[in-house]
Coordinates of C-alpha atoms in Angstrom, one line a residue:
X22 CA 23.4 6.4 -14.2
X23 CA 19.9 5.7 -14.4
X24 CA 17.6 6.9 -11.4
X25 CA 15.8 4.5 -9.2
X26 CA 11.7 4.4 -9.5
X27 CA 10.0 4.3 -6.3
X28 CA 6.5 2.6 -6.8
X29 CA 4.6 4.3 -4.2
X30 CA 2.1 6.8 -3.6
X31 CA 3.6 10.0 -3.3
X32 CA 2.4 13.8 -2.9
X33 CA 5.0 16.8 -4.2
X34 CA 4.3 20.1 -3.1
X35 CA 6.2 23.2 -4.5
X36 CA 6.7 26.4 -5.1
X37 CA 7.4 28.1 -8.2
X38 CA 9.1 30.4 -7.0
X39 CA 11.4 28.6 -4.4
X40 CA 14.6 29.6 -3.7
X41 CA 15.9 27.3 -1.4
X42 CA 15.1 23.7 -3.9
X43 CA 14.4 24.8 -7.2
X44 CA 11.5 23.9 -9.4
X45 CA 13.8 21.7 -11.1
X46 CA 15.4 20.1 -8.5
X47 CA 11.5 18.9 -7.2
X48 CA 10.3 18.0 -10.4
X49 CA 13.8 15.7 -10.8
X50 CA 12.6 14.3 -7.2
X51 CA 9.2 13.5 -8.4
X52 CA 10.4 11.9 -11.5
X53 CA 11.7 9.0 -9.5
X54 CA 8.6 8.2 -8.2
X55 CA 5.7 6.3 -10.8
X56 CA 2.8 8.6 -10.7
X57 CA 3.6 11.0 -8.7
X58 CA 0.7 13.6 -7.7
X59 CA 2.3 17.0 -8.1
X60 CA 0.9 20.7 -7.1
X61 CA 2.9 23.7 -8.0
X62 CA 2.1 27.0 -6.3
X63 CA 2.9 30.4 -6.8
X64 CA 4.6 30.8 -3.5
X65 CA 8.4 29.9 -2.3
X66 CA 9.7 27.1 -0.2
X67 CA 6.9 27.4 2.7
X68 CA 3.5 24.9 1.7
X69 CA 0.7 27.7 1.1
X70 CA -2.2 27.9 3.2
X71 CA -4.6 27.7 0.7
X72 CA -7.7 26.3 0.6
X73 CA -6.7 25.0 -2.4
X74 CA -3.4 23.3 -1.6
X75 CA -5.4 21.4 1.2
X76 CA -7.9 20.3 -0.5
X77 CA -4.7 18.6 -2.8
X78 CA -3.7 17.0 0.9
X79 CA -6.8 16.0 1.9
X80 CA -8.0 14.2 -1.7
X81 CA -4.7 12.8 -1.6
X82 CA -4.9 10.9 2.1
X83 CA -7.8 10.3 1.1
X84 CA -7.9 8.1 -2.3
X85 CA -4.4 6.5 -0.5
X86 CA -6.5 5.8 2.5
X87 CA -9.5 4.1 0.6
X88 CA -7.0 2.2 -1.5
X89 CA -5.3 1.3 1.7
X90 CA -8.7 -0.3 2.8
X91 CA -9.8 -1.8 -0.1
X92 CA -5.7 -3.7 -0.3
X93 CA -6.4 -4.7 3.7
X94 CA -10.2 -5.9 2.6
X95 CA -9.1 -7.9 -0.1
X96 CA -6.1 -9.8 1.7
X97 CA -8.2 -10.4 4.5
X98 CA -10.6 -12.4 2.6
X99 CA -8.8 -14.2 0.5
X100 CA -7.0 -15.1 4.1
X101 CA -10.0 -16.4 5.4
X102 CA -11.3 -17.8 2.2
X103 CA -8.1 -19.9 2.7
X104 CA -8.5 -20.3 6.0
X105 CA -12.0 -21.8 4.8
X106 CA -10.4 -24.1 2.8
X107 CA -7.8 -25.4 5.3
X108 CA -10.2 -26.6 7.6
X109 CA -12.0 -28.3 5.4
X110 CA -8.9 -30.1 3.8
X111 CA -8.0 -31.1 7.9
X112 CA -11.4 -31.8 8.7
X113 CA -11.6 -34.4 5.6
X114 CA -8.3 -35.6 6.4
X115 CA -9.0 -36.4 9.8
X116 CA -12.3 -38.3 8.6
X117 CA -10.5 -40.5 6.3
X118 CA -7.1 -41.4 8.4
X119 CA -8.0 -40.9 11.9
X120 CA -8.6 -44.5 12.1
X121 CA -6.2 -46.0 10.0
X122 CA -2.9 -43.4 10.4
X123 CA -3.6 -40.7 12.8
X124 CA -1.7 -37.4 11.6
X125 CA 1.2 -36.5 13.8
X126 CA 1.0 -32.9 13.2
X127 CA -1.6 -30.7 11.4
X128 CA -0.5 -26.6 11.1
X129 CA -2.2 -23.7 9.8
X130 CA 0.6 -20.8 9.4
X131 CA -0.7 -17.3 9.3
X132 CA 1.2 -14.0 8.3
X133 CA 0.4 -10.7 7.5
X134 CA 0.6 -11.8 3.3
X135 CA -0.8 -15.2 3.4
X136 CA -2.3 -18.6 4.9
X137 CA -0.7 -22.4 4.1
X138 CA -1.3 -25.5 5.9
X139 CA -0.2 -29.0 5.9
X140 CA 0.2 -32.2 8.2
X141 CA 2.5 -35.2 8.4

């Protein structure tokens, strides 16, 4: 059967020389994952502590954290670019019919992914 692909970020750190999950058996672990980050050491099953192998930690929270930012940055502007557009889509709707056919109802809906609006 074919293996699942995981798409997200993902750090493997192993040994070559582990005895308790082969090199094989990681590298079959990372291979499920779409481009995985991967550091082999010349140590066993324990992560080294290596200057080295952290600075492989570290670069990796840190590009996942900036991408993390720049992914919350962007949705929040296009939220309130949106949001922009609602009220100005209420506050001409309210200009034109307030007089003639008063709106009932008049939402905005806000989640974590996106902004809609309507009235009735």
């Amino acid at each position: 059967h074919k293996e699942a692909v995981l798409d997200i970020p993902s750090l493997h750190i192993y040994g070559l020389n582990n005895d308790v999950v082969t090199p094989e058996e990681s590298r079959a672990v990372a291979k499920r994952f779409v481009d995985p980050v991967v550091y082999t050491h010349d140590y066993g099953h324990a992560l080294p502590r290596t200057e080295e192998c952290f600075n492989v930690v570290a670069e990796f929270l840190r590009r996942e954290g900036r991408r993390l930012m720049e992914d919350y940055d962007s949705r929040i502007l296009s939220m309130q670019a949106q949001l922009k557009s609602l009220e100005f889509q209420a506050g001409s709707m309210i200009a034109r019919e307030s007089e003639v056919n008063p709106p009932r109802a008049l939402m905005a809906v806000i989640d974590r992914n996106a902004v809609g609006g309507w009235s009735g």
